[in-house]
GROMACS .gro file of C-alpha atoms in nm:
model
  425
    1MET     CA    1   1.980   1.443   2.632
    2GLU     CA    2   2.050   1.448   2.253
    3GLN     CA    3   1.962   1.736   2.018
    4THR     CA    4   1.880   1.671   1.649
    5ASP     CA    5   1.697   1.860   1.379
    6ILE     CA    6   1.498   1.557   1.261
    7CYS     CA    7   1.382   1.255   1.445
    8ILE     CA    8   1.181   0.975   1.262
    9VAL     CA    9   0.972   0.737   1.467
   10GLY     CA   10   0.900   0.417   1.295
   11ALA     CA   11   1.109   0.237   1.034
   12GLY     CA   12   0.836   0.085   0.808
   13PRO     CA   13   0.860   0.181   0.444
   14GLY     CA   14   0.741   0.539   0.507
   15GLY     CA   15   0.996   0.608   0.778
   16MET     CA   16   1.277   0.452   0.590
   17ALA     CA   17   1.180   0.639   0.263
   18THR     CA   18   1.204   0.968   0.458
   19ALA     CA   19   1.552   0.873   0.587
   20LEU     CA   20   1.660   0.775   0.230
   21LYS     CA   21   1.541   1.095   0.080
   22LEU     CA   22   1.700   1.304   0.354
   23GLN     CA   23   2.025   1.118   0.272
   24GLU     CA   24   1.997   1.230  -0.082
   25LEU     CA   25   1.942   1.585   0.037
   26GLY     CA   26   2.249   1.566   0.264
   27ILE     CA   27   2.045   1.607   0.584
   28PRO     CA   28   2.118   1.393   0.893
   29CYS     CA   29   1.844   1.242   1.107
   30ILE     CA   30   1.774   0.989   1.378
   31LEU     CA   31   1.549   0.693   1.296
   32LEU     CA   32   1.396   0.500   1.578
   33GLU     CA   33   1.253   0.143   1.531
   34LYS     CA   34   1.104  -0.067   1.813
   35ASP     CA   35   1.204  -0.396   1.639
   36GLN     CA   36   1.524  -0.555   1.510
   37PHE     CA   37   1.559  -0.633   1.134
   38PRO     CA   38   1.475  -0.864   0.974
   39ARG     CA   39   1.130  -0.869   1.141
   40ASP     CA   40   0.790  -0.969   1.017
   41LYS     CA   41   0.513  -0.723   0.927
   42ILE     CA   42   0.148  -0.829   0.876
   43CYS     CA   43   0.063  -0.730   0.521
   44GLY     CA   44  -0.060  -0.862   0.190
   45ASP     CA   45   0.302  -0.832   0.060
   46ALA     CA   46   0.218  -0.670  -0.277
   47ILE     CA   47   0.474  -0.425  -0.397
   48SER     CA   48   0.330  -0.191  -0.650
   49GLY     CA   49   0.498  -0.038  -0.955
   50LYS     CA   50   0.470   0.299  -0.775
   51THR     CA   51   0.717   0.167  -0.512
   52THR     CA   52   0.976   0.046  -0.754
   53THR     CA   53   0.956   0.369  -0.961
   54LEU     CA   54   0.990   0.593  -0.659
   55LEU     CA   55   1.304   0.391  -0.537
   56ASN     CA   56   1.452   0.395  -0.881
   57ARG     CA   57   1.411   0.770  -0.903
   58LEU     CA   58   1.597   0.807  -0.576
   59ASP     CA   59   1.885   0.578  -0.681
   60PRO     CA   60   1.888   0.383  -1.019
   61LEU     CA   61   2.120   0.136  -0.860
   62VAL     CA   62   1.847   0.031  -0.618
   63LYS     CA   63   1.702  -0.192  -0.886
   64GLU     CA   64   2.035  -0.373  -0.921
   65ARG     CA   65   2.054  -0.433  -0.550
   66PHE     CA   66   1.694  -0.544  -0.539
   67LYS     CA   67   1.775  -0.815  -0.796
   68LYS     CA   68   2.017  -0.963  -0.549
   69ILE     CA   69   1.714  -1.073  -0.338
   70GLU     CA   70   1.511  -1.195  -0.635
   71LYS     CA   71   1.475  -1.541  -0.489
   72THR     CA   72   1.254  -1.388  -0.222
   73TYR     CA   73   0.994  -1.224  -0.451
   74ASN     CA   74   0.757  -1.306  -0.739
   75LYS     CA   75   0.719  -1.078  -1.036
   76VAL     CA   76   0.361  -0.959  -1.098
   77TRP     CA   77   0.229  -0.884  -1.449
   78GLY     CA   78  -0.144  -0.826  -1.369
   79ILE     CA   79  -0.460  -0.893  -1.160
   80ARG     CA   80  -0.708  -1.174  -1.187
   81PHE     CA   81  -1.043  -1.062  -1.077
   82VAL     CA   82  -1.293  -1.342  -0.985
   83ALA     CA   83  -1.660  -1.231  -0.978
   84PRO     CA   84  -1.923  -1.412  -0.753
   85ASN     CA   85  -2.041  -1.592  -1.066
   86LYS     CA   86  -1.690  -1.748  -1.070
   87LYS     CA   87  -1.589  -1.584  -1.399
   88ASN     CA   88  -1.235  -1.471  -1.436
   89VAL     CA   89  -1.129  -1.121  -1.567
   90ASP     CA   90  -0.760  -1.106  -1.628
   91ILE     CA   91  -0.624  -0.739  -1.632
   92PRO     CA   92  -0.247  -0.698  -1.722
   93PHE     CA   93  -0.068  -0.403  -1.578
   94SER     CA   94   0.014  -0.297  -1.930
   95PRO     CA   95  -0.205  -0.342  -2.244
   96GLN     CA   96   0.088  -0.510  -2.416
   97TYR     CA   97   0.345  -0.685  -2.190
   98HIS     CA   98   0.628  -0.925  -2.253
   99PRO     CA   99   0.731  -1.117  -1.930
  100ASP     CA  100   1.044  -1.244  -2.091
  101ASP     CA  101   1.177  -0.903  -2.187
  102ASP     CA  102   0.998  -0.627  -2.001
  103PRO     CA  103   1.079  -0.524  -1.631
  104ALA     CA  104   0.811  -0.635  -1.393
  105PRO     CA  105   0.566  -0.365  -1.303
  106GLY     CA  106   0.499  -0.514  -0.957
  107TYR     CA  107   0.615  -0.783  -0.711
  108VAL     CA  108   0.496  -0.988  -0.422
  109CYS     CA  109   0.758  -1.008  -0.151
  110ARG     CA  110   0.727  -1.105   0.213
  111ARG     CA  111   0.750  -0.789   0.417
  112THR     CA  112   1.022  -0.964   0.623
  113ASP     CA  113   1.244  -0.960   0.316
  114PHE     CA  114   1.130  -0.627   0.152
  115ASP     CA  115   1.163  -0.410   0.488
  116ASN     CA  116   1.494  -0.569   0.549
  117PHE     CA  117   1.607  -0.470   0.211
  118MET     CA  118   1.489  -0.116   0.275
  119ALA     CA  119   1.666  -0.120   0.607
  120GLU     CA  120   1.996  -0.226   0.441
  121GLU     CA  121   1.957   0.063   0.196
  122VAL     CA  122   1.912   0.304   0.485
  123LYS     CA  123   2.217   0.168   0.661
  124ARG     CA  124   2.438   0.222   0.366
  125ASN     CA  125   2.463   0.589   0.443
  126PRO     CA  126   2.609   0.725   0.778
  127LEU     CA  127   2.379   1.031   0.771
  128THR     CA  128   2.111   0.830   0.932
  129ASP     CA  129   2.160   0.728   1.290
  130PHE     CA  130   1.946   0.418   1.268
  131ARG     CA  131   1.852   0.268   1.612
  132GLU     CA  132   1.684  -0.067   1.613
  133ASN     CA  133   1.528  -0.218   1.935
  134THR     CA  134   1.426   0.130   2.050
  135GLU     CA  135   1.052   0.141   2.142
  136VAL     CA  136   0.932   0.494   2.183
  137SER     CA  137   0.704   0.517   2.482
  138GLN     CA  138   0.661   0.899   2.526
  139ILE     CA  139   0.650   1.200   2.292
  140ASP     CA  140   0.596   1.538   2.447
  141ALA     CA  141   0.575   1.884   2.300
  142LEU     CA  142   0.838   2.131   2.420
  143PRO     CA  143   0.725   2.476   2.545
  144GLU     CA  144   0.978   2.648   2.300
  145GLY     CA  145   0.871   2.438   2.008
  146GLY     CA  146   0.978   2.091   1.896
  147TRP     CA  147   0.940   1.744   2.054
  148GLU     CA  148   1.092   1.538   2.328
  149ILE     CA  149   1.118   1.166   2.277
  150ARG     CA  150   1.191   0.893   2.532
  151ASP     CA  151   1.198   0.510   2.480
  152ARG     CA  152   1.070   0.243   2.709
  153SER     CA  153   1.412   0.130   2.839
  154GLY     CA  154   1.510   0.481   2.947
  155ASN     CA  155   1.818   0.480   2.732
  156THR     CA  156   1.691   0.723   2.467
  157HIS     CA  157   1.611   1.088   2.538
  158ILE     CA  158   1.598   1.312   2.237
  159GLN     CA  159   1.486   1.666   2.161
  160CYS     CA  160   1.409   1.749   1.790
  161ARG     CA  161   1.286   2.045   1.588
  162ILE     CA  162   1.097   1.829   1.334
  163LEU     CA  163   0.926   1.501   1.427
  164ILE     CA  164   0.835   1.258   1.134
  165VAL     CA  165   0.566   1.008   1.275
  166ALA     CA  166   0.584   0.690   1.077
  167ASN     CA  167   0.483   0.427   1.331
  168GLY     CA  168   0.196   0.278   1.147
  169ALA     CA  169  -0.181   0.217   1.167
  170HIS     CA  170  -0.191   0.206   1.548
  171SER     CA  171   0.012   0.528   1.605
  172SER     CA  172  -0.073   0.677   1.943
  173PHE     CA  173   0.073   1.007   1.825
  174SER     CA  174  -0.169   1.008   1.537
  175ARG     CA  175  -0.466   0.957   1.748
  176LYS     CA  176  -0.382   1.172   2.059
  177GLN     CA  177  -0.153   1.451   1.942
  178ALA     CA  178  -0.253   1.485   1.580
  179GLY     CA  179  -0.627   1.415   1.670
  180ILE     CA  180  -0.702   1.167   1.380
  181PRO     CA  181  -0.993   0.944   1.494
  182LYS     CA  182  -1.039   0.589   1.403
  183ASP     CA  183  -1.347   0.620   1.180
  184LEU     CA  184  -1.472   0.268   1.111
  185LYS     CA  185  -1.615   0.377   0.771
  186HIS     CA  186  -1.268   0.485   0.667
  187TYR     CA  187  -1.074   0.182   0.827
  188ALA     CA  188  -1.049  -0.169   0.734
  189GLY     CA  189  -0.967  -0.488   0.901
  190GLY     CA  190  -0.746  -0.758   0.724
  191ILE     CA  191  -0.612  -1.097   0.811
  192ARG     CA  192  -0.348  -1.295   0.624
  193ALA     CA  193  -0.195  -1.639   0.623
  194TYR     CA  194   0.080  -1.811   0.426
  195TYR     CA  195   0.011  -2.132   0.237
  196GLU     CA  196   0.246  -2.360   0.043
  197ASN     CA  197   0.179  -2.607  -0.244
  198LEU     CA  198  -0.106  -2.402  -0.390
  199GLY     CA  199  -0.203  -2.455  -0.745
  200GLY     CA  200  -0.440  -2.323  -1.020
  201TRP     CA  201  -0.244  -2.005  -1.096
  202HIS     CA  202  -0.273  -1.780  -1.396
  203PRO     CA  203   0.009  -1.873  -1.643
  204HIS     CA  204   0.195  -1.550  -1.560
  205ARG     CA  205   0.117  -1.573  -1.192
  206PHE     CA  206  -0.125  -1.281  -1.176
  207ILE     CA  207  -0.223  -1.169  -0.822
  208GLU     CA  208  -0.588  -1.265  -0.751
  209ILE     CA  209  -0.885  -1.065  -0.606
  210HIS     CA  210  -1.190  -1.275  -0.530
  211TYR     CA  211  -1.533  -1.121  -0.500
  212ILE     CA  212  -1.748  -1.378  -0.317
  213HIS     CA  213  -2.115  -1.299  -0.227
  214HIS     CA  214  -2.084  -1.356   0.148
  215LEU     CA  215  -1.767  -1.153   0.171
  216LEU     CA  216  -1.888  -0.840   0.000
  217PRO     CA  217  -1.812  -0.550   0.045
  218GLY     CA  218  -1.496  -0.720   0.134
  219TYR     CA  219  -1.276  -0.954  -0.083
  220LEU     CA  220  -1.040  -1.245  -0.057
  221TRP     CA  221  -0.689  -1.216  -0.207
  222ILE     CA  222  -0.440  -1.472  -0.317
  223PHE     CA  223  -0.094  -1.334  -0.394
  224PRO     CA  224   0.171  -1.558  -0.539
  225LEU     CA  225   0.507  -1.592  -0.372
  226PRO     CA  226   0.810  -1.805  -0.493
  227ASN     CA  227   0.811  -2.177  -0.486
  228GLY     CA  228   0.437  -2.224  -0.494
  229ASP     CA  229   0.376  -2.037  -0.166
  230ALA     CA  230   0.103  -1.774  -0.140
  231ASN     CA  231  -0.016  -1.486   0.082
  232VAL     CA  232  -0.380  -1.546   0.134
  233GLY     CA  233  -0.613  -1.311   0.317
  234LEU     CA  234  -0.943  -1.129   0.363
  235GLY     CA  235  -1.015  -0.765   0.401
  236MET     CA  236  -1.334  -0.574   0.493
  237ARG     CA  237  -1.430  -0.223   0.586
  238SER     CA  238  -1.439  -0.207   0.977
  239ASP     CA  239  -1.786  -0.063   1.012
  240LYS     CA  240  -1.918  -0.367   0.815
  241ILE     CA  241  -1.721  -0.608   1.033
  242SER     CA  242  -1.869  -0.444   1.341
  243LYS     CA  243  -2.222  -0.437   1.207
  244ARG     CA  244  -2.225  -0.792   1.096
  245LYS     CA  245  -2.011  -0.921   1.391
  246VAL     CA  246  -1.778  -1.090   1.134
  247ASN     CA  247  -1.504  -1.325   1.251
  248LEU     CA  248  -1.255  -1.272   0.965
  249ARG     CA  249  -1.042  -1.580   1.070
  250LYS     CA  250  -1.350  -1.819   1.069
  251MET     CA  251  -1.474  -1.663   0.745
  252LEU     CA  252  -1.138  -1.731   0.576
  253ASP     CA  253  -1.122  -2.091   0.677
  254GLU     CA  254  -1.488  -2.159   0.592
  255THR     CA  255  -1.450  -1.989   0.255
  256ILE     CA  256  -1.142  -2.198   0.153
  257GLN     CA  257  -1.321  -2.517   0.276
  258THR     CA  258  -1.647  -2.467   0.107
  259HIS     CA  259  -1.617  -2.250  -0.204
  260PRO     CA  260  -1.641  -2.485  -0.500
  261ILE     CA  261  -1.334  -2.352  -0.677
  262LEU     CA  262  -1.105  -2.258  -0.378
  263LYS     CA  263  -1.162  -2.587  -0.194
  264GLU     CA  264  -1.012  -2.770  -0.501
  265ARG     CA  265  -0.709  -2.530  -0.527
  266PHE     CA  266  -0.646  -2.557  -0.158
  267ALA     CA  267  -0.696  -2.939  -0.146
  268ASN     CA  268  -0.320  -3.016  -0.130
  269ALA     CA  269  -0.216  -2.685   0.022
  270ARG     CA  270  -0.091  -2.652   0.381
  271ARG     CA  271  -0.102  -2.338   0.591
  272VAL     CA  272   0.227  -2.228   0.728
  273GLY     CA  273   0.202  -2.041   1.059
  274PRO     CA  274  -0.098  -1.872   1.207
  275ILE     CA  275  -0.358  -1.645   1.066
  276ARG     CA  276  -0.277  -1.293   1.162
  277GLY     CA  277  -0.476  -0.973   1.164
  278PHE     CA  278  -0.392  -0.606   1.089
  279GLY     CA  279  -0.565  -0.270   1.049
  280LEU     CA  280  -0.571  -0.055   0.734
  281PRO     CA  281  -0.630   0.323   0.796
  282LEU     CA  282  -0.785   0.422   0.449
  283GLY     CA  283  -0.723   0.740   0.269
  284SER     CA  284  -1.083   0.792   0.189
  285ARG     CA  285  -1.129   1.080   0.432
  286ARG     CA  286  -0.909   1.388   0.458
  287TYR     CA  287  -0.734   1.472   0.776
  288ALA     CA  288  -0.470   1.726   0.881
  289ILE     CA  289  -0.151   1.535   0.873
  290SER     CA  290   0.100   1.794   0.998
  291GLY     CA  291   0.111   2.055   1.277
  292ASP     CA  292   0.355   2.250   1.478
  293HIS     CA  293   0.700   2.083   1.427
  294TYR     CA  294   0.556   1.749   1.297
  295MET     CA  295   0.442   1.552   0.999
  296LEU     CA  296   0.268   1.207   0.960
  297VAL     CA  297   0.367   0.974   0.682
  298GLY     CA  298   0.233   0.641   0.557
  299ASP     CA  299  -0.028   0.450   0.762
  300ALA     CA  300   0.001   0.687   1.048
  301ALA     CA  301  -0.130   0.961   0.805
  302HIS     CA  302  -0.409   0.737   0.682
  303LEU     CA  303  -0.279   0.694   0.325
  304VAL     CA  304  -0.386   0.337   0.245
  305ASP     CA  305  -0.548   0.299  -0.094
  306PRO     CA  306  -0.935   0.252  -0.022
  307MET     CA  307  -0.979   0.002  -0.310
  308SER     CA  308  -0.666  -0.218  -0.321
  309GLY     CA  309  -0.555  -0.190   0.045
  310GLU     CA  310  -0.202  -0.119  -0.085
  311GLY     CA  311  -0.016   0.134   0.142
  312ILE     CA  312   0.360   0.081   0.073
  313GLY     CA  313   0.379   0.300  -0.245
  314ASN     CA  314   0.189   0.580  -0.080
  315ALA     CA  315   0.394   0.547   0.240
  316ILE     CA  316   0.719   0.584   0.034
  317TYR     CA  317   0.573   0.878  -0.166
  318SER     CA  318   0.468   1.057   0.161
  319GLY     CA  319   0.812   0.996   0.306
  320PHE     CA  320   0.989   1.151   0.011
  321ILE     CA  321   0.755   1.460   0.031
  322ALA     CA  322   0.805   1.485   0.414
  323ALA     CA  323   1.188   1.493   0.368
  324GLU     CA  324   1.158   1.775   0.116
  325GLN     CA  325   0.932   1.971   0.336
  326ALA     CA  326   1.174   1.921   0.632
  327ARG     CA  327   1.456   2.056   0.415
  328ASP     CA  328   1.234   2.365   0.339
  329CYS     CA  329   1.153   2.404   0.707
  330LEU     CA  330   1.513   2.399   0.801
  331SER     CA  331   1.606   2.646   0.525
  332ALA     CA  332   1.328   2.890   0.628
  333ASN     CA  333   1.370   2.816   1.001
  334ASP     CA  334   1.002   2.790   1.016
  335PHE     CA  335   0.836   2.482   1.174
  336SER     CA  336   0.490   2.625   1.234
  337SER     CA  337   0.174   2.448   1.147
  338MET     CA  338   0.090   2.724   0.895
  339TYR     CA  339   0.421   2.664   0.706
  340LEU     CA  340   0.378   2.284   0.731
  341LYS     CA  341   0.041   2.300   0.558
  342ALA     CA  342   0.244   2.294   0.231
  343TYR     CA  343   0.305   1.929   0.315
  344ASP     CA  344  -0.072   1.854   0.337
  345LYS     CA  345  -0.136   2.043   0.016
  346ARG     CA  346   0.128   1.849  -0.185
  347ILE     CA  347   0.006   1.510  -0.052
  348LYS     CA  348  -0.341   1.605  -0.156
  349ARG     CA  349  -0.217   1.712  -0.494
  350VAL     CA  350  -0.011   1.396  -0.544
  351LEU     CA  351  -0.241   1.134  -0.386
  352GLY     CA  352  -0.584   1.312  -0.323
  353ASP     CA  353  -0.742   1.240  -0.665
  354GLU     CA  354  -0.615   0.886  -0.671
  355MET     CA  355  -0.779   0.821  -0.326
  356VAL     CA  356  -1.104   0.974  -0.424
  357VAL     CA  357  -1.119   0.750  -0.744
  358SER     CA  358  -1.027   0.446  -0.537
  359TYR     CA  359  -1.296   0.521  -0.283
  360ASN     CA  360  -1.565   0.562  -0.534
  361ILE     CA  361  -1.465   0.239  -0.710
  362GLN     CA  362  -1.463   0.058  -0.372
  363ARG     CA  363  -1.825   0.184  -0.290
  364PHE     CA  364  -1.937   0.095  -0.652
  365LEU     CA  365  -1.800  -0.272  -0.611
  366SER     CA  366  -1.970  -0.321  -0.271
  367ASN     CA  367  -2.308  -0.389  -0.435
  368ARG     CA  368  -2.321  -0.767  -0.462
  369TYR     CA  369  -2.462  -0.752  -0.825
  370ILE     CA  370  -2.209  -0.513  -0.968
  371PRO     CA  371  -1.901  -0.754  -0.993
  372ASN     CA  372  -2.108  -1.016  -1.179
  373PHE     CA  373  -2.250  -0.754  -1.422
  374LEU     CA  374  -1.905  -0.611  -1.487
  375ALA     CA  375  -1.743  -0.954  -1.533
  376ASN     CA  376  -2.010  -1.053  -1.792
  377LEU     CA  377  -1.975  -0.708  -1.968
  378ILE     CA  378  -1.587  -0.717  -1.985
  379LEU     CA  379  -1.587  -1.061  -2.120
  380ARG     CA  380  -1.823  -0.957  -2.399
  381LYS     CA  381  -1.627  -0.638  -2.461
  382PRO     CA  382  -1.249  -0.700  -2.466
  383GLN     CA  383  -1.174  -0.332  -2.526
  384ILE     CA  384  -1.271  -0.268  -2.171
  385ILE     CA  385  -0.978  -0.467  -2.056
  386ARG     CA  386  -0.753  -0.226  -2.230
  387VAL     CA  387  -0.922   0.059  -2.042
  388LEU     CA  388  -0.869  -0.119  -1.710
  389SER     CA  389  -0.513  -0.204  -1.783
  390SER     CA  390  -0.440   0.149  -1.879
  391MET     CA  391  -0.588   0.270  -1.551
  392TYR     CA  392  -0.307   0.098  -1.360
  393THR     CA  393  -0.045   0.336  -1.497
  394ASP     CA  394  -0.255   0.636  -1.601
  395LEU     CA  395  -0.433   0.853  -1.329
  396GLU     CA  396  -0.593   1.051  -1.612
  397MET     CA  397  -0.746   0.746  -1.739
  398ARG     CA  398  -0.884   0.670  -1.389
  399ARG     CA  399  -1.038   1.018  -1.378
  400LYS     CA  400  -1.207   0.967  -1.717
  401ALA     CA  401  -1.349   0.634  -1.599
  402SER     CA  402  -1.561   0.815  -1.342
  403SER     CA  403  -1.762   0.957  -1.627
  404PRO     CA  404  -2.065   0.763  -1.764
  405ILE     CA  405  -2.004   0.934  -2.106
  406PHE     CA  406  -1.655   0.787  -2.122
  407TRP     CA  407  -1.780   0.436  -2.082
  408MET     CA  408  -2.054   0.488  -2.337
  409LYS     CA  409  -1.782   0.580  -2.589
  410VAL     CA  410  -1.580   0.270  -2.492
  411LEU     CA  411  -1.866   0.033  -2.523
  412LEU     CA  412  -1.960   0.182  -2.866
  413ASN     CA  413  -1.597   0.156  -2.974
  414ARG     CA  414  -1.572   0.537  -3.019
  415TYR     CA  415  -1.295   0.594  -2.769
  416LYS     CA  416  -0.946   0.640  -2.928
  417PHE     CA  417  -0.668   0.500  -2.726
  418GLU     CA  418  -0.324   0.662  -2.706
  419ASP     CA  419  -0.037   0.432  -2.710
  420LYS     CA  420   0.157   0.438  -2.377
  421THR     CA  421   0.444   0.229  -2.282
  422GLN     CA  422   0.508   0.315  -1.921
  423HIS     CA  423   0.488   0.042  -1.658
  424SER     CA  424   0.449   0.238  -1.342
  425SER     CA  425   0.206   0.478  -1.168
   0.00000   0.00000   0.00000
């Protein structure tokens, strides 16, 4: 039997971010991970500016260490949206960007490489007892408060005062102990495959989101990796998948083979490895993500962006907040659900508005006629591109964008832009 104040279950970005923040705070913890790094993780592989900003705040030298693996990632400067009418709308992440001089606001990096980088960051500090190949099979509440954790092999038996649950979208603890249901209206299914020798990219290798009639309200993505490789996938809300009885793997193959633009781009491409599926617990519905002696972070807390499907940045953010809340709990010697509600409130304050805006945009774009209308409108009114570009780094701009009056001002050229130079959200 081992005793520890803090035990983290799951070493994805959320769990590792919690450990990294605890290290900065001078607090030891045990971090349990079922796999051995490096290991693959099924994902779209997009790393947002939020992620790099948060890691840089934690340790400015992390950016320099990230550069050492630059052969594994592609720098990203914007998004190319392709409407059902096949028109491209290119939205840079900054209204004025200079790829030769500016730091990249985002990246596409295989999760095998990014998560291994994060694991190496955690291992740099002895305050974290990082145990790989440790698959947790049982978590039980202790009568006196706290949790007891056992692994499948029988070699691990830990009691902790604070449990950080970071074991992903399929977390048994999240479902059973925390009571968060799998609501198909607030969950998405995704598949991804890797391709090599893909052509037809934007000159600055923007990531691509394709709205295609038969895929709506889902979309197809193409994310550029180094050496002409690409992460290609489909995502759709789970209730729509169930209602339509959609086979996402079959849909991806058929779309690539028959779509007039995509079939040309993929003519010389080759798929490398299988098509693999994953779940996305969306942050479009609010749940209690803490309780007596525990907090949920990342996908286990349902913090995936409802519009983009990006979860890494929010997982890291929640991990940082969970670490600070754990510090406060230890200082106050209070691990009650009432005291831990401060964690939920802070998550709501930091990420709640962003999730609401993303969910509303997702629902808006699910109408099959809206993407075509917007593409035509944007191409006629270039000032709209500046609004959309600014929305990437400016949450206040996203809030304004929910107002019809705001868009009327933009369309009539009556909205005055402020110059902003930041590159991350």
